[in-house]
Short mmCIF file of N, CA and C in Angstrom, two decimals:
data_model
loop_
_atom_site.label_atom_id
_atom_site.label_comp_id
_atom_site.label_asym_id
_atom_site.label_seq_id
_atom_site.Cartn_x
_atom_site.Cartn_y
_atom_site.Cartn_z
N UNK T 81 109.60 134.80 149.17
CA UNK T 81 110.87 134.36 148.64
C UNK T 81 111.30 133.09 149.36
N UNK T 82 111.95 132.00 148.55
CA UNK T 82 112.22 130.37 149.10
C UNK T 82 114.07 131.37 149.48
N UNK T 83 114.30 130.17 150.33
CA UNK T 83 115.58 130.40 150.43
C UNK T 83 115.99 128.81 150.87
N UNK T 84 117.47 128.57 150.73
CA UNK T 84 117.99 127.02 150.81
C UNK T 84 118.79 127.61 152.03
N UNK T 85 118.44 126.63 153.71
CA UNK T 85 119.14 126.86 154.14
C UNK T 85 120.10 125.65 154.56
N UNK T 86 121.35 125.66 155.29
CA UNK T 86 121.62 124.55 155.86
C UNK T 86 121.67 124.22 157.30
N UNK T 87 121.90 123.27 157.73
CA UNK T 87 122.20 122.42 159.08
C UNK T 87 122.69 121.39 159.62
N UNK T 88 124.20 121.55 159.85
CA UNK T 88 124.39 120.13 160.06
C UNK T 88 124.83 119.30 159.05
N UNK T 89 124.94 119.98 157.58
CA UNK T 89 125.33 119.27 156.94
C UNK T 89 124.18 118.78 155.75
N UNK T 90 122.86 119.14 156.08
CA UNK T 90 121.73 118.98 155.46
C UNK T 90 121.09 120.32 154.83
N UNK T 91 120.19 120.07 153.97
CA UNK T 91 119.75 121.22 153.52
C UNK T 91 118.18 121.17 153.39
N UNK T 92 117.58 122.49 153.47
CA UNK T 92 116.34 122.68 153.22
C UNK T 92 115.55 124.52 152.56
N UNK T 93 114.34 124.37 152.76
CA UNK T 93 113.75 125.30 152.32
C UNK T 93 113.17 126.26 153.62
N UNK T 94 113.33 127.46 153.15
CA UNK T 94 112.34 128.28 153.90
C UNK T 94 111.81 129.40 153.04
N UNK T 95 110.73 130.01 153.73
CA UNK T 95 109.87 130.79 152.75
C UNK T 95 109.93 132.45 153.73
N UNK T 96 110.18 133.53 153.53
CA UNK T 96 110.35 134.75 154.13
C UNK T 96 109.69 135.88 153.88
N UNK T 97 109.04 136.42 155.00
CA UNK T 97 107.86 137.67 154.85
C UNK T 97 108.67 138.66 156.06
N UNK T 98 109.25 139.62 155.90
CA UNK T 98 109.86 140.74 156.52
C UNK T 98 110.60 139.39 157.59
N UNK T 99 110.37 139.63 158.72
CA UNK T 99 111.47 138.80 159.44
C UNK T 99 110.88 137.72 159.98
N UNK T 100 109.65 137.14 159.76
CA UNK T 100 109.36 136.09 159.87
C UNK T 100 110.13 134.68 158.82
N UNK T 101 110.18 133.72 158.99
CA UNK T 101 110.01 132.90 157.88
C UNK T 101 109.69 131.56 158.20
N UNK T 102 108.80 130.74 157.05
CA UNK T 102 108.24 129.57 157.82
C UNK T 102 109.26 127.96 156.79
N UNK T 103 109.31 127.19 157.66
CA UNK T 103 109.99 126.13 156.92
C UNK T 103 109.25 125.33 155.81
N UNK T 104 109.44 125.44 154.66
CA UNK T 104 108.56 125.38 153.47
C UNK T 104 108.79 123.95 153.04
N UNK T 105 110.37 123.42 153.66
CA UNK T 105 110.93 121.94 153.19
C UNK T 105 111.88 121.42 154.29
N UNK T 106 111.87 120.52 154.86
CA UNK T 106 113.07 120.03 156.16
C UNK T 106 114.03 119.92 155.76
N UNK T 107 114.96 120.05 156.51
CA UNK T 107 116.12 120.26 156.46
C UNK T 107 116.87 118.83 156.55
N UNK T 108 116.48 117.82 155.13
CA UNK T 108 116.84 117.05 155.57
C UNK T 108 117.62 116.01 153.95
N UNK T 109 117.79 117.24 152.97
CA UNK T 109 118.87 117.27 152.10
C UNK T 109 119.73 116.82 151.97
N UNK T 110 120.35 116.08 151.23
CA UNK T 110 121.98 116.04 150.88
C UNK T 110 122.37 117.36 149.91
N UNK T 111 121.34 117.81 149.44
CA UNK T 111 121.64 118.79 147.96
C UNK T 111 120.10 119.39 147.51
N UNK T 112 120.16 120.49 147.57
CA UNK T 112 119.14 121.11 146.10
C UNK T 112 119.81 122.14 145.43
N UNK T 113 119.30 121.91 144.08
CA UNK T 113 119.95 122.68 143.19
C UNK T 113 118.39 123.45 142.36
N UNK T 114 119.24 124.48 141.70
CA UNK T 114 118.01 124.76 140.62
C UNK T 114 117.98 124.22 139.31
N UNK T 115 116.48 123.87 138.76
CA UNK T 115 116.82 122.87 137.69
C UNK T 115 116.05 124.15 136.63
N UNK T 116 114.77 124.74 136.68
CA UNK T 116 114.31 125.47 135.96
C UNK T 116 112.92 125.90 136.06
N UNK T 117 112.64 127.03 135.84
CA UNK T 117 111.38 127.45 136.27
C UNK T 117 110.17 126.90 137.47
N UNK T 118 111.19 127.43 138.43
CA UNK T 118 110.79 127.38 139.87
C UNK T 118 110.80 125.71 140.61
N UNK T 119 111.63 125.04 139.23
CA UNK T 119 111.41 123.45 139.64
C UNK T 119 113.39 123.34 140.27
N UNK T 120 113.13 122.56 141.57
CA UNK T 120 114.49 122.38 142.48
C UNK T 120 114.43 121.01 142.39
N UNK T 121 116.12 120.48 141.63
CA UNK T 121 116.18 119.55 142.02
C UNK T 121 116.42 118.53 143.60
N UNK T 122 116.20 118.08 144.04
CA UNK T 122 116.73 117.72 145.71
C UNK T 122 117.27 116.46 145.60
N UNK T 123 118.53 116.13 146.65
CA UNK T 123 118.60 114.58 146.97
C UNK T 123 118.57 114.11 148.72
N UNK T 124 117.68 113.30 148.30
CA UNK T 124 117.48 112.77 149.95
C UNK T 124 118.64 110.91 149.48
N UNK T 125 119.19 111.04 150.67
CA UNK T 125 119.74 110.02 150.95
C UNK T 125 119.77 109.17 149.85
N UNK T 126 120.84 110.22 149.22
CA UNK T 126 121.28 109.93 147.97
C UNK T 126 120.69 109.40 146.74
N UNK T 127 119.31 109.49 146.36
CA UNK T 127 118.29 109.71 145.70
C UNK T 127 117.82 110.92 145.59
N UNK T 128 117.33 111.31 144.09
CA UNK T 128 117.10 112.21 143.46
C UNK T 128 115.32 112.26 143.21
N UNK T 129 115.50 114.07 143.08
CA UNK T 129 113.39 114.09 143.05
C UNK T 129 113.37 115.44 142.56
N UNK T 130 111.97 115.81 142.20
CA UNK T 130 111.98 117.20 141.90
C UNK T 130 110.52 117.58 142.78
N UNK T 131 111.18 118.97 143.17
CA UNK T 131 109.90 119.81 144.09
C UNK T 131 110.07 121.33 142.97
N UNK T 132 108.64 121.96 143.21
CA UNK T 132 108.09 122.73 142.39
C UNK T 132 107.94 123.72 143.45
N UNK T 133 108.47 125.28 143.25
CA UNK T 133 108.48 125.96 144.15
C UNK T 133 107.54 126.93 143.14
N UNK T 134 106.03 127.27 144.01
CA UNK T 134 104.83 127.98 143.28
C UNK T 134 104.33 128.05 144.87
N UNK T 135 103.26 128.84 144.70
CA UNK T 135 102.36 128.91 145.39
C UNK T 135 101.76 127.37 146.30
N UNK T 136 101.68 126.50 145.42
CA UNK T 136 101.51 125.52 146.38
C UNK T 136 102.61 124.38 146.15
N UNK T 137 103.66 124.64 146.91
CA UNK T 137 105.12 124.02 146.72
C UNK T 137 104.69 122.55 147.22
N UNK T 138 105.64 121.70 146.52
CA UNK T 138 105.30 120.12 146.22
C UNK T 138 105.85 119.13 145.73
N UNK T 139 106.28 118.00 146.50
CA UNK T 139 107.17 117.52 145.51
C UNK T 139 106.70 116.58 144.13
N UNK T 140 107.14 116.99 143.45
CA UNK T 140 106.33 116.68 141.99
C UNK T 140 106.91 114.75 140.93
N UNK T 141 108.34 115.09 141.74
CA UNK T 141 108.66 113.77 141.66
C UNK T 141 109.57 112.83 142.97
N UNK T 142 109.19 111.97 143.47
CA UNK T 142 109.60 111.75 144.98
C UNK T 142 110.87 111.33 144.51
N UNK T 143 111.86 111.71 145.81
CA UNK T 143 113.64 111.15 145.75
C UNK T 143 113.44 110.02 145.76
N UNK T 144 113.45 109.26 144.18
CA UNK T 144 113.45 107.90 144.39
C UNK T 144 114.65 107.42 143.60
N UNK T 145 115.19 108.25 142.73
CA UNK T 145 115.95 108.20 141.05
C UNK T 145 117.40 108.07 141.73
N UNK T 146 117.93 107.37 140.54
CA UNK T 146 119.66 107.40 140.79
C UNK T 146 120.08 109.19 140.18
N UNK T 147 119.71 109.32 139.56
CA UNK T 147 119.43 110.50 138.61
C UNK T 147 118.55 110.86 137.93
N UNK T 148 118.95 112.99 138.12
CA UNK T 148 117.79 113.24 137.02
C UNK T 148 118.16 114.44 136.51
N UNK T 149 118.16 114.24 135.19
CA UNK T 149 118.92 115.15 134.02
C UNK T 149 117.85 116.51 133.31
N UNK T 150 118.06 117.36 133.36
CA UNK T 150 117.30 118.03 132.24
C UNK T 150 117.40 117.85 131.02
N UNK T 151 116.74 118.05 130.28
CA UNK T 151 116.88 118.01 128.68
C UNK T 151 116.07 119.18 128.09
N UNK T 152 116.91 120.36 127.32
CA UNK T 152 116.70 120.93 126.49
C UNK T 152 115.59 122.02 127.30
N UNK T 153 114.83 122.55 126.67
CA UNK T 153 114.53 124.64 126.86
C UNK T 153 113.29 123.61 127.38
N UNK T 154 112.56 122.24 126.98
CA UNK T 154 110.97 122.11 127.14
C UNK T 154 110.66 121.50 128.48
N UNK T 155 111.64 121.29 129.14
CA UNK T 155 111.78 120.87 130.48
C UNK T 155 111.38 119.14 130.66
N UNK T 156 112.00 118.63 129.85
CA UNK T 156 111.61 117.07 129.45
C UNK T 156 113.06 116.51 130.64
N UNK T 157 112.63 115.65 131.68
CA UNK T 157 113.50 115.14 133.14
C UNK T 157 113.49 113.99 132.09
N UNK T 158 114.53 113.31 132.53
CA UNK T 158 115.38 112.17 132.35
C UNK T 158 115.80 111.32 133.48
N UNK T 159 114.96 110.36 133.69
CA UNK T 159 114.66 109.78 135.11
C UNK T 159 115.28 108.96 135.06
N UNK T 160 116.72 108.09 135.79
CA UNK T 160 117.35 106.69 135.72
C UNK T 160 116.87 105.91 136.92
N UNK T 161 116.59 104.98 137.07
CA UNK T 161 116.73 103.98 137.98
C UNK T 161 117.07 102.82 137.66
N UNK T 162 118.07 102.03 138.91
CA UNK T 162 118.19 100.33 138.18
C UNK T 162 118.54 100.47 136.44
N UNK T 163 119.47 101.29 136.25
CA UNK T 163 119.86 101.18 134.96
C UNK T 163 118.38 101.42 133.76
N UNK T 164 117.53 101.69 134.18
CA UNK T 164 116.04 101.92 133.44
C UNK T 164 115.84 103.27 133.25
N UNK T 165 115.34 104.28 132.32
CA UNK T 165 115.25 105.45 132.01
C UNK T 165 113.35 105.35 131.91
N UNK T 166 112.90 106.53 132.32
CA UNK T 166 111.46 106.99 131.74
C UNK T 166 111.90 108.67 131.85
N UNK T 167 110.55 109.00 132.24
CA UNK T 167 110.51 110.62 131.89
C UNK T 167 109.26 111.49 132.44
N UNK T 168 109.96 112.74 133.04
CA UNK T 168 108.70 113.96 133.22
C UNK T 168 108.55 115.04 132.57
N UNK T 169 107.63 115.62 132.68
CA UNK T 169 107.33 116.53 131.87
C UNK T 169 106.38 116.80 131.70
N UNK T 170 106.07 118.25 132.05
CA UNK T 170 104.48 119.03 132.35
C UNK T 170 103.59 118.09 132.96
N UNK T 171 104.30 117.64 134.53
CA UNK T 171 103.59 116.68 135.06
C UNK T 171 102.82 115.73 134.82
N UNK T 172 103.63 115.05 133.87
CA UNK T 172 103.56 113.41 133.47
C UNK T 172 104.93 113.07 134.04
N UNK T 173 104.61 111.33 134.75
CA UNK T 173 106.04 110.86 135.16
C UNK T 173 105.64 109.67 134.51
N UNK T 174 106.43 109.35 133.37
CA UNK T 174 106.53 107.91 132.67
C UNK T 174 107.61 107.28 133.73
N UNK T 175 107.66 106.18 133.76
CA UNK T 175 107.97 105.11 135.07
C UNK T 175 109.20 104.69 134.24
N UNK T 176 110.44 104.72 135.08
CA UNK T 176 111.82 104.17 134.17
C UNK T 176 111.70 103.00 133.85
N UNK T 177 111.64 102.70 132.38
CA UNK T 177 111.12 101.07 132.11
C UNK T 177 111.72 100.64 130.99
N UNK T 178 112.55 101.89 130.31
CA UNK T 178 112.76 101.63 129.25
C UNK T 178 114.96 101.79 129.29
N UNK T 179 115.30 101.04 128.39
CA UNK T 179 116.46 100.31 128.12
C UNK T 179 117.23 101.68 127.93
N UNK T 180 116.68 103.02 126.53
CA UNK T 180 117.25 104.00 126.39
C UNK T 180 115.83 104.88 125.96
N UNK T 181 116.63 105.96 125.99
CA UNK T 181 115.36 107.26 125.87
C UNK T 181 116.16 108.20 125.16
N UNK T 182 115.38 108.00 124.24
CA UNK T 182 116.44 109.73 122.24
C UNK T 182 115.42 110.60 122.72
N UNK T 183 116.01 111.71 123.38
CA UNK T 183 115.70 113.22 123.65
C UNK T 183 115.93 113.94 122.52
N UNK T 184 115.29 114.50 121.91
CA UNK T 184 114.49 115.59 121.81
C UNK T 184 113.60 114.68 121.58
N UNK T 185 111.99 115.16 121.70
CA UNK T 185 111.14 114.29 121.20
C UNK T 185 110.37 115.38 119.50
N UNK T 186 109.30 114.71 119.23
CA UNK T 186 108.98 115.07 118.01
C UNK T 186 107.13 115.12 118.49
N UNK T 187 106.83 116.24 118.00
CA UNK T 187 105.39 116.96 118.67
C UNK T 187 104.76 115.84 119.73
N UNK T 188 105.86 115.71 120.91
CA UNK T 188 105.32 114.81 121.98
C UNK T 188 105.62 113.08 121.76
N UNK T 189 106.07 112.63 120.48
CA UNK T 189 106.71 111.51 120.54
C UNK T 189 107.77 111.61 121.12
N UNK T 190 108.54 110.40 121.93
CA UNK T 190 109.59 110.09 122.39
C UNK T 190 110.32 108.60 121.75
N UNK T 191 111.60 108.87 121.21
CA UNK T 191 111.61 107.26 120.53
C UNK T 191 112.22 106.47 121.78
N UNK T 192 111.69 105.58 122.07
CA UNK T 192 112.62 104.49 123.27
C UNK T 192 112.75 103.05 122.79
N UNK T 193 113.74 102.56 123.95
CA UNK T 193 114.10 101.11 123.21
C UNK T 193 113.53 100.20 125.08
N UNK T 194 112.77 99.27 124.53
CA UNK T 194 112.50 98.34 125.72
C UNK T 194 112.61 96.69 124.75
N UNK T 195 113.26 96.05 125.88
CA UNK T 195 113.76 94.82 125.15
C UNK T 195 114.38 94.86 123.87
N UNK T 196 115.17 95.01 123.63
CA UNK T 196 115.47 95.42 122.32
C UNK T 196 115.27 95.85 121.25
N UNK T 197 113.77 96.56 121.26
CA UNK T 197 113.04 96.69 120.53
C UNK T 197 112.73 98.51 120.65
N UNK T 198 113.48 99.26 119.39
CA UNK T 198 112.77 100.25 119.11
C UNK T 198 111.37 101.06 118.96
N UNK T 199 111.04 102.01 120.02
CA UNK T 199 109.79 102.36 119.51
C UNK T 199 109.01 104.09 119.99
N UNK T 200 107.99 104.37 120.49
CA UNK T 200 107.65 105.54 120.54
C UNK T 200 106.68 105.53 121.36
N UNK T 201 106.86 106.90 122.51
CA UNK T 201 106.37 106.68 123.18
C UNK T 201 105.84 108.03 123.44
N UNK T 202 104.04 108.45 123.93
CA UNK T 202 103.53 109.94 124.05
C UNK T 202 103.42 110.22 125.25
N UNK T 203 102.94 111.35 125.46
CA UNK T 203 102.84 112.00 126.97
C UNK T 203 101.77 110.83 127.97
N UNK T 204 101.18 110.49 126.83
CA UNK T 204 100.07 109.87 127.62
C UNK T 204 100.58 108.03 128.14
N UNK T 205 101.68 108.08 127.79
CA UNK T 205 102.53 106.91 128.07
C UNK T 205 101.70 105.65 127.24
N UNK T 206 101.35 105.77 126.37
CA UNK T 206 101.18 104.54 124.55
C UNK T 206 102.56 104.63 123.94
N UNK T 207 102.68 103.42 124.58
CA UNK T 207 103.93 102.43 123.62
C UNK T 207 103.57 102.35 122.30
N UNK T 208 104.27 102.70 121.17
CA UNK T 208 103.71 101.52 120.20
C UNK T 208 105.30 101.32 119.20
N UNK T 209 105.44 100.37 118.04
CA UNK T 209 106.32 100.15 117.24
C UNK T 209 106.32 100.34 115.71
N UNK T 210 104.93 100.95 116.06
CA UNK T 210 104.71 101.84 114.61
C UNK T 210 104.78 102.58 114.10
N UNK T 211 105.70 102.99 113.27
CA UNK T 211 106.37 104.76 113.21
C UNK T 211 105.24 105.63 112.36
N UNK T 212 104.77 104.87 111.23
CA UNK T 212 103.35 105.13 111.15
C UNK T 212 102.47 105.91 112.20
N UNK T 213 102.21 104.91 112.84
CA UNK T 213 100.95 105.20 113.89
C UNK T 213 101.43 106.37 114.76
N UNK T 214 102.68 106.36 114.73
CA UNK T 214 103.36 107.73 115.53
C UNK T 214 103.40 109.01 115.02
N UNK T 215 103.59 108.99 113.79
CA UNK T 215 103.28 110.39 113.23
C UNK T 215 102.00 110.33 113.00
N UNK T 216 100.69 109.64 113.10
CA UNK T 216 99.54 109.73 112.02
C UNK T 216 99.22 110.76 112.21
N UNK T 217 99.39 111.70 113.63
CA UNK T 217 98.44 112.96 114.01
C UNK T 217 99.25 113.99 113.80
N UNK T 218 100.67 113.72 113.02
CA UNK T 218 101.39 114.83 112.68
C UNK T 218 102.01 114.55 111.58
N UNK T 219 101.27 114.58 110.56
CA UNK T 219 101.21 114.27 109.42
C UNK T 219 102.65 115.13 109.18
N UNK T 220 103.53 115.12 107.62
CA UNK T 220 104.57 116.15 107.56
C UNK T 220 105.46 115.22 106.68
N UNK T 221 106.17 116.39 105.47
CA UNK T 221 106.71 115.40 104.86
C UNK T 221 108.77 116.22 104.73
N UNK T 222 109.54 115.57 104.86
CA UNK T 222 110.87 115.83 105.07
C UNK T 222 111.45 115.95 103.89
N UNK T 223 112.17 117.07 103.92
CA UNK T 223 113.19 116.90 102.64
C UNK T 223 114.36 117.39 103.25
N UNK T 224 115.40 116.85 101.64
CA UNK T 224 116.44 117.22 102.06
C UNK T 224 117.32 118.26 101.15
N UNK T 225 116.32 119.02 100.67
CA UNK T 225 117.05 120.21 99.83
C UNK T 225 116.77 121.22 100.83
N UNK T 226 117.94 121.68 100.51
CA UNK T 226 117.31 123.52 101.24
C UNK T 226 117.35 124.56 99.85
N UNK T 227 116.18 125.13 100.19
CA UNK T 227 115.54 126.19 99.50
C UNK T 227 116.27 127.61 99.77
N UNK T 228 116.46 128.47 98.57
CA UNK T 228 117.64 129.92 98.97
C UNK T 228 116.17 131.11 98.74
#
């Protein structure tokens, strides 16, 4: 079991087996919170990061962010820096580069705007401005009747 302790005004992790327990994270916090499935948000000196509390605990994104937001049940992070947004998720960290970022995404598209310019972006971090080329692998056609 993790536990958050403090010191001084700082915070950290420890990990506990009957009355032992070993320091799993230093105590050297402004804040952790829980963000979702075993993922803690932390801020070091006033920068934001995420550590992954599993078996082999880690920080998965370093306190580098002005902020970092959850979005929605799929665990898609919302990374700001320098006024720049990117994104994590199932350990991908797209690099904040982009102007704005439209959450929810669509089977792994993300629509973003860099330079003024609308476009879409996948896990595998391919830009492109082709809405085409963005659905091609998820073919699907929209309507707008609903059926009783």
């Amino acid at each position: 079991q993790y536990f958050i302790v403090e010191q001084n005004g700082k915070y950290g992790l420890i990990q506990t087996a009957y009355f032992d327990y070993n320091i799993v994270y230093p105590v050297v916090c402004d804040s952790i919170t829980y963000a979702k499935n075993f993922m803690q948000k932390i801020q070091v000196n006033g920068k934001y990061g995420l550590l992954r509390l599993n078996e082999n605990l880690r920080i998965i994104v370093e306190p580098i962010y002005d902020s970092i937001e959850l979005y929605g049940d799929d665990e898609f992070y919302l990374l700001k820096k320098d006024n720049k947004m990117g994104i994590y998720h199932n350990g991908v960290v797209i690099l904040p580069e982009y102007d704005e970022v439209k959450l929810p995404h669509v089977f792994g598209w993300v629509n973003v705007k860099k330079n003024n310019q609308w476009g879409y972006i996948d896990i595998n971090k391919e830009f492109t401005t082709d809405v085409n080329e963005a659905f091609l692998y998820y073919p699907f056609s929209l309507i707008s009747e609903k059926y009783e």
